[in-house]
Each structure stands twice: as structure tokens, then as C-alpha cells.
PDB file of C-alpha atoms and ligand atoms in Angstrom:
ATOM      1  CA  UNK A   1     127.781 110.994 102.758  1.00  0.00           C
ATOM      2  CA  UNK A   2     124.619 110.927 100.590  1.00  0.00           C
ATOM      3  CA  UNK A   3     123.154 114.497  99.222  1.00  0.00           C
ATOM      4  CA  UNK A   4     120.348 113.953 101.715  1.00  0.00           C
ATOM      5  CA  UNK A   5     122.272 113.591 104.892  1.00  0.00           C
ATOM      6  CA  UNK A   6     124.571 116.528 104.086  1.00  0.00           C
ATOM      7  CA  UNK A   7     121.310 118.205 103.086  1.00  0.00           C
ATOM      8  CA  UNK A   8     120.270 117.359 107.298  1.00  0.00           C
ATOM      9  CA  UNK A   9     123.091 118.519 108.468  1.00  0.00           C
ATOM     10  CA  UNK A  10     122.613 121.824 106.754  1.00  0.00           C
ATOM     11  CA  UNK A  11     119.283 121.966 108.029  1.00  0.00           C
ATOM     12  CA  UNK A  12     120.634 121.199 111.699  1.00  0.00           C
ATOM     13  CA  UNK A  13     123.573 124.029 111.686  1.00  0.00           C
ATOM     14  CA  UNK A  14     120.229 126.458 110.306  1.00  0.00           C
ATOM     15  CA  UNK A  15     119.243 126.088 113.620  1.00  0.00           C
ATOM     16  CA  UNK A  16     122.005 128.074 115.158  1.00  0.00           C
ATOM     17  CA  UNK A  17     121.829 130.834 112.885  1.00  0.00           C
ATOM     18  CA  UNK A  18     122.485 134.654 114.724  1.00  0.00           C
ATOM     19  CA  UNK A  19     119.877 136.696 112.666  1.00  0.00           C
ATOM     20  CA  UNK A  20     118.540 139.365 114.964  1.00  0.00           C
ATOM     21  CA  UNK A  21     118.528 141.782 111.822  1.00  0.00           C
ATOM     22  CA  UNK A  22     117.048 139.684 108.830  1.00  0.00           C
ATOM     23  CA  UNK A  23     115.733 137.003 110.692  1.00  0.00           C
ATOM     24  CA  UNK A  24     116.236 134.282 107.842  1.00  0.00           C
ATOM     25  CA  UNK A  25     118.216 131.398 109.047  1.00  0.00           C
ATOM     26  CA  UNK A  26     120.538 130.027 106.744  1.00  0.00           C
ATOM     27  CA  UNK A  27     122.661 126.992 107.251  1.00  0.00           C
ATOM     28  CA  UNK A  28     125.663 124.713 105.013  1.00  0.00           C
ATOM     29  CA  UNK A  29     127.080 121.728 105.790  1.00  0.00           C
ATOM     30  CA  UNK A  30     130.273 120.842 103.685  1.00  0.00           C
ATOM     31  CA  UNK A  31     132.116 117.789 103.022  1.00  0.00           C
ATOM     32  CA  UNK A  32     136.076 118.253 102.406  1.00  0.00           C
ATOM     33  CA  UNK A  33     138.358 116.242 100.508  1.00  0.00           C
ATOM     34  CA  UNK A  34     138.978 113.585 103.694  1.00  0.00           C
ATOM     35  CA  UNK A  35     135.617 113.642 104.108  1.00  0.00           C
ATOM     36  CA  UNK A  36     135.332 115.340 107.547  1.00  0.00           C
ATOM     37  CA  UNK A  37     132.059 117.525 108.351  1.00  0.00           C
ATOM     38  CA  UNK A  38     132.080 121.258 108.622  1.00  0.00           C
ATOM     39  CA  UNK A  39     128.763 122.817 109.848  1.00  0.00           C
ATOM     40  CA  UNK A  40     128.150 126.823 109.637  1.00  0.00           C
ATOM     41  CA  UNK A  41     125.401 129.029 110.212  1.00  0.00           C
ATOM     42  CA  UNK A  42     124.702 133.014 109.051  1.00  0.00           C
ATOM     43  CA  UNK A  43     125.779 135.377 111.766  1.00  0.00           C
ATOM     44  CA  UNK A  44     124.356 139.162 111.531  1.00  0.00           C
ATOM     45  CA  UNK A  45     126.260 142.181 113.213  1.00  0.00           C
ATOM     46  CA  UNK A  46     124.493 145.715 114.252  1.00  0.00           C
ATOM     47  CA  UNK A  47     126.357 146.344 111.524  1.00  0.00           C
ATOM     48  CA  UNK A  48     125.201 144.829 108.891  1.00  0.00           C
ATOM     49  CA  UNK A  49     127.601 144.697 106.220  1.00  0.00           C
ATOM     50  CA  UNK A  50     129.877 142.828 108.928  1.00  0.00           C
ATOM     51  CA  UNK A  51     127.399 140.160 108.340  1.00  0.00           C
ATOM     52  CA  UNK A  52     128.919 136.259 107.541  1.00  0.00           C
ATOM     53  CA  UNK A  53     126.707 134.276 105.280  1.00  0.00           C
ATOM     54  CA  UNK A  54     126.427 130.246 106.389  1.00  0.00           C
ATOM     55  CA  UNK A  55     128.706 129.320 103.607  1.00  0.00           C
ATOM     56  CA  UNK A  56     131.424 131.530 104.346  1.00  0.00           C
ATOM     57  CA  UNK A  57     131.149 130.052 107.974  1.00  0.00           C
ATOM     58  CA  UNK A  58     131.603 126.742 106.786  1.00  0.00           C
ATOM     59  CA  UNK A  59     134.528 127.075 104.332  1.00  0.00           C
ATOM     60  CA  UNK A  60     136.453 129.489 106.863  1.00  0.00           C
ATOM     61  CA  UNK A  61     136.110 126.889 109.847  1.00  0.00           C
ATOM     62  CA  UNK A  62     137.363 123.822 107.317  1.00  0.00           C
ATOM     63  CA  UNK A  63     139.967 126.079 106.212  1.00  0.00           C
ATOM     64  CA  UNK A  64     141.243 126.646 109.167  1.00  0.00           C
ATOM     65  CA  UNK A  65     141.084 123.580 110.071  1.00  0.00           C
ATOM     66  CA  UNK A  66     143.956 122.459 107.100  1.00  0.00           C
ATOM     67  CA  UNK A  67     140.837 121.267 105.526  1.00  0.00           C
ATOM     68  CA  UNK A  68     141.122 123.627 101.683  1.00  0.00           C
ATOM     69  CA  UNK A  69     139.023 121.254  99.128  1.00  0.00           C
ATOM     70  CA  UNK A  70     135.550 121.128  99.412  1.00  0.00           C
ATOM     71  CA  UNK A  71     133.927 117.582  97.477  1.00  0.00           C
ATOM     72  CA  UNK A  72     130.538 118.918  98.452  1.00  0.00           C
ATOM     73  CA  UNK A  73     128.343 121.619 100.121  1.00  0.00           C
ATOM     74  CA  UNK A  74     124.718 122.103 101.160  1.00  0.00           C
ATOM     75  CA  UNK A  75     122.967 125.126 101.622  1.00  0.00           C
ATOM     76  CA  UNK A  76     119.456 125.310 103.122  1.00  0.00           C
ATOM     77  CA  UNK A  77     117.279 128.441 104.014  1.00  0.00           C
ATOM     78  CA  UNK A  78     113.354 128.923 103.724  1.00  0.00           C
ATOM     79  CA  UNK A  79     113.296 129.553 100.309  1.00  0.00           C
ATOM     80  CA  UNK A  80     110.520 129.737  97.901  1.00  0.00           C
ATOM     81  CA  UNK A  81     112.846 127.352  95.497  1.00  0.00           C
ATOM     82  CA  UNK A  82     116.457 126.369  96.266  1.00  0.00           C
ATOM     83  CA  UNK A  83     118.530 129.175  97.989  1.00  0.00           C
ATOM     84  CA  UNK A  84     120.607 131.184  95.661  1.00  0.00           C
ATOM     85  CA  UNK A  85     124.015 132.146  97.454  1.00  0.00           C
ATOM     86  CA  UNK A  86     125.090 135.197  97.123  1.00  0.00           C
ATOM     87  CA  UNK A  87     128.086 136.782  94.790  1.00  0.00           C
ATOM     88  CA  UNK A  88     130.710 137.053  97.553  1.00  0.00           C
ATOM     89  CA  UNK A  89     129.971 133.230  99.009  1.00  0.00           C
ATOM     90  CA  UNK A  90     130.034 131.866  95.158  1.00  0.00           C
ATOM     91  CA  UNK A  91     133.528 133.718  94.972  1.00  0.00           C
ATOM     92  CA  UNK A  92     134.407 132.179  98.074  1.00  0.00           C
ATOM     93  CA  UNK A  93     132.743 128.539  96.843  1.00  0.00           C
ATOM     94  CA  UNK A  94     135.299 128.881  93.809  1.00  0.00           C
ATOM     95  CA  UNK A  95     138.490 129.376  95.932  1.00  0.00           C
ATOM     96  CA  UNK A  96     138.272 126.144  97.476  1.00  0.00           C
ATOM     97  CA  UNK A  97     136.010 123.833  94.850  1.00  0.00           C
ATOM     98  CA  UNK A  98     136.908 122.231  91.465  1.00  0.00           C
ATOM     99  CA  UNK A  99     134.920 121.349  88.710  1.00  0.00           C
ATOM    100  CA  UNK A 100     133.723 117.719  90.355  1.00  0.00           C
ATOM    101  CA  UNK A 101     132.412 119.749  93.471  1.00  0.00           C
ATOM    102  CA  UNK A 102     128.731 119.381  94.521  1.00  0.00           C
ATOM    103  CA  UNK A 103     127.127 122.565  95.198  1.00  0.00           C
ATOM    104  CA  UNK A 104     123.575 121.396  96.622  1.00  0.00           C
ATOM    105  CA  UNK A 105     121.132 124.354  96.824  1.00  0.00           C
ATOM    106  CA  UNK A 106     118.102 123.300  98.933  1.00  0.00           C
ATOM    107  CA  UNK A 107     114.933 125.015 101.050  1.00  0.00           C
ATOM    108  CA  UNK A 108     112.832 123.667 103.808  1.00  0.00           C
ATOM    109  CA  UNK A 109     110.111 122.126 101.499  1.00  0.00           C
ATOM    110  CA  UNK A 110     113.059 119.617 100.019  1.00  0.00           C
ATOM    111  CA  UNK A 111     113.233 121.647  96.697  1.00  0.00           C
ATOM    112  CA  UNK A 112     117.163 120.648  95.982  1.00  0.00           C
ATOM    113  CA  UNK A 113     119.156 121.770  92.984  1.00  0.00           C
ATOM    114  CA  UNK A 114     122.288 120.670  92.677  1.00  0.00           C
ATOM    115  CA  UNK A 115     124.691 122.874  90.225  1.00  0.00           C
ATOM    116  CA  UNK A 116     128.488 123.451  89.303  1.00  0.00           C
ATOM    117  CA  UNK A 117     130.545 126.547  90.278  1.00  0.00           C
ATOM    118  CA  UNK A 118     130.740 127.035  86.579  1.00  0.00           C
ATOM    119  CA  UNK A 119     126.959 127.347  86.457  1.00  0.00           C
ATOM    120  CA  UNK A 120     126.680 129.868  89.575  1.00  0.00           C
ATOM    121  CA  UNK A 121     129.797 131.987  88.852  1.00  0.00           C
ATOM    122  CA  UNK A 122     131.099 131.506  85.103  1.00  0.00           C
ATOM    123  CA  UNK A 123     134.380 133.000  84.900  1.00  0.00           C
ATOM    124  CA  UNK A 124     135.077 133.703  88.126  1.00  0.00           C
ATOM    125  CA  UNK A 125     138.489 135.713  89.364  1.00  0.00           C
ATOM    126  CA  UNK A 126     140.884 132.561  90.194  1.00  0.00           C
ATOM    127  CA  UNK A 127     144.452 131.770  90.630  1.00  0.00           C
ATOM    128  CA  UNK A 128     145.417 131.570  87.014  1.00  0.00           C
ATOM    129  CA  UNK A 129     144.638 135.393  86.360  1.00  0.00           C
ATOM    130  CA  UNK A 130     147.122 136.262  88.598  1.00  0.00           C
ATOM    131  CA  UNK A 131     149.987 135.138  86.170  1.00  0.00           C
TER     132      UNK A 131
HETATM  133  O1  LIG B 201     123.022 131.994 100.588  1.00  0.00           O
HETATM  134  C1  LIG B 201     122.800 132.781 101.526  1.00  0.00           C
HETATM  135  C2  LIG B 201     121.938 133.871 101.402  1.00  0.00           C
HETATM  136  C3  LIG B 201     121.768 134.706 102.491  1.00  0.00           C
HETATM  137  N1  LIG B 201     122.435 134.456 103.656  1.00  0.00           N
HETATM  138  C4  LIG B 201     122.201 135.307 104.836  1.00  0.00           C
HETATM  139  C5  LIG B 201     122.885 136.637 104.907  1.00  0.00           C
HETATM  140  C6  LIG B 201     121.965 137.388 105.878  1.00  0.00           C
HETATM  141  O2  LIG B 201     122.285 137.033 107.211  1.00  0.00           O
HETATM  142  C7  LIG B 201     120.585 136.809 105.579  1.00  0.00           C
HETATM  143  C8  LIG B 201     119.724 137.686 104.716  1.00  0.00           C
HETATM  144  O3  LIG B 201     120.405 138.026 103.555  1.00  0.00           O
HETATM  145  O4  LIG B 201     120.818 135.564 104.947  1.00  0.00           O
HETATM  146  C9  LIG B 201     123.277 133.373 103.788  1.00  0.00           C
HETATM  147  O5  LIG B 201     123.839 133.127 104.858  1.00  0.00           O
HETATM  148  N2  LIG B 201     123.454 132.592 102.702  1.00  0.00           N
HETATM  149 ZN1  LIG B 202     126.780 134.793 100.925  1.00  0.00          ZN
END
């Protein structure tokens, strides 16, 4: 799937985005290494640090799936530029990614930047420090 469908698809799981806090609809649409689709949205809780960013949603439902390498992901939200995720979904992002991963950062206008886990987290906490 090109970056501009997954991009779509991102935009389309937005759409079902549980924000009655924030209000800011995020969405991510993630490609895994068989190539099936895994849509996931941002979903708020009264209390807010319970909160599940779109990302997270994504990975956790391929996961559970049997589904643990992500090729690519897409991440939409209405952005000035392209989203940034934040530090605990980039942690997340670097469980399950490598370094030929596509991490596609994106907002409603079509401003897309598409970056490395090594350029959003350098030295992130993996495996191999826990010798
Ligand atoms: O990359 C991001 C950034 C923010 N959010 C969510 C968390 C919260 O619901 C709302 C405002 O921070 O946006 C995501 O889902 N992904
Ligand atoms: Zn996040």
C-alpha cells in the first residue's frame, strides 16, 4: 500500500476518535509485516491520564492480533505541520519497528513527513539493554 492510501486510512479511523476531553481527533493506520491493515483512533477517559493515543490503538490491536512488526504507520491529526507523536507512542513505535519502518507523520492539509524511529526517539530503551 502506497504512503497515500495508508495516509486515507488514517484519516478514515480519525473519524472514530472518542475525544470528549481534548476534542482533537487523531487517527493511524499501520501496515504489518504480512501486510494486513490495522486502523486505531485516540480514546479519552474522565480520567485523563487513562487516555490511549491513536498509535497505541493501532499497534495494541495488530499485536494482539499475532501481528508484532510494523513495515509502516500513518498518523494524521489537524495539525499546523505534520503531527508529532508523543514520547510514550514513539517508545511504543520502537518496540515493534526496525530501522526500514515508515513512520509517516501527516495533518489534514496533506503536510506529510515521513521519518525513522531513530530520528523521533534516538536511543531509545530496547531489548538489548536488558542484557
Ligand atoms: O500523536 C498523537 C498526539 C496526540 N494524541 C491524542 C491524545 C489526546 O487524546 C489528544 C490530545 O493530546 O490527542 C494522539 O492520539 N496521538
Ligand atoms: Zn501518544
Amino acid at each position: 500500500m502506497e504512503t497515500k492510501a495508508l495516509v486515507e486510512k488514517a484519516i478514515e479511523a480519525r473519524q472514530k476518535a472518542y475525544v470528549p476531553y481534548s476534542k482533537f481527533q487523531v487517527g493511524a493506520a499501520l501496515l504489518t509485516g504480512d501486510d494486513s491493515l490495522f486502523l486505531g483512533c485516540n480514546i479519552e477517559n474522565a480520567s485523563f491520564g487513562m487516555t490511549n493515543c491513536a498509535e497505541r490503538t493501532a499497534i495494541f490491536k495488530a499485536v494482539s492480533e499475532g501481528q508484532q512488526k510494523i513495515k509502516a504507520i500513518a498518523v494524521v491529526g489537524d495539525t499546523e505541520g505534520p503531527i508529532s507523536p508523543c514520547g510514550a507512542c514513539r517508545q511504543v513505535i520502537a518496540e515493534f519497528c526496525d530501522e526500514n519502518t515508515k513512520i509517516i507523520l501527516s495533518n489534514l492539509k496533506g503536510d506529510t513527513k515521513e521519518t525513522s524511529i531513530h530520528e523521533l526517539l534516538p536511543g531509545f530503551f530496547s531489548s538489548k539493554d536488558l542484557a
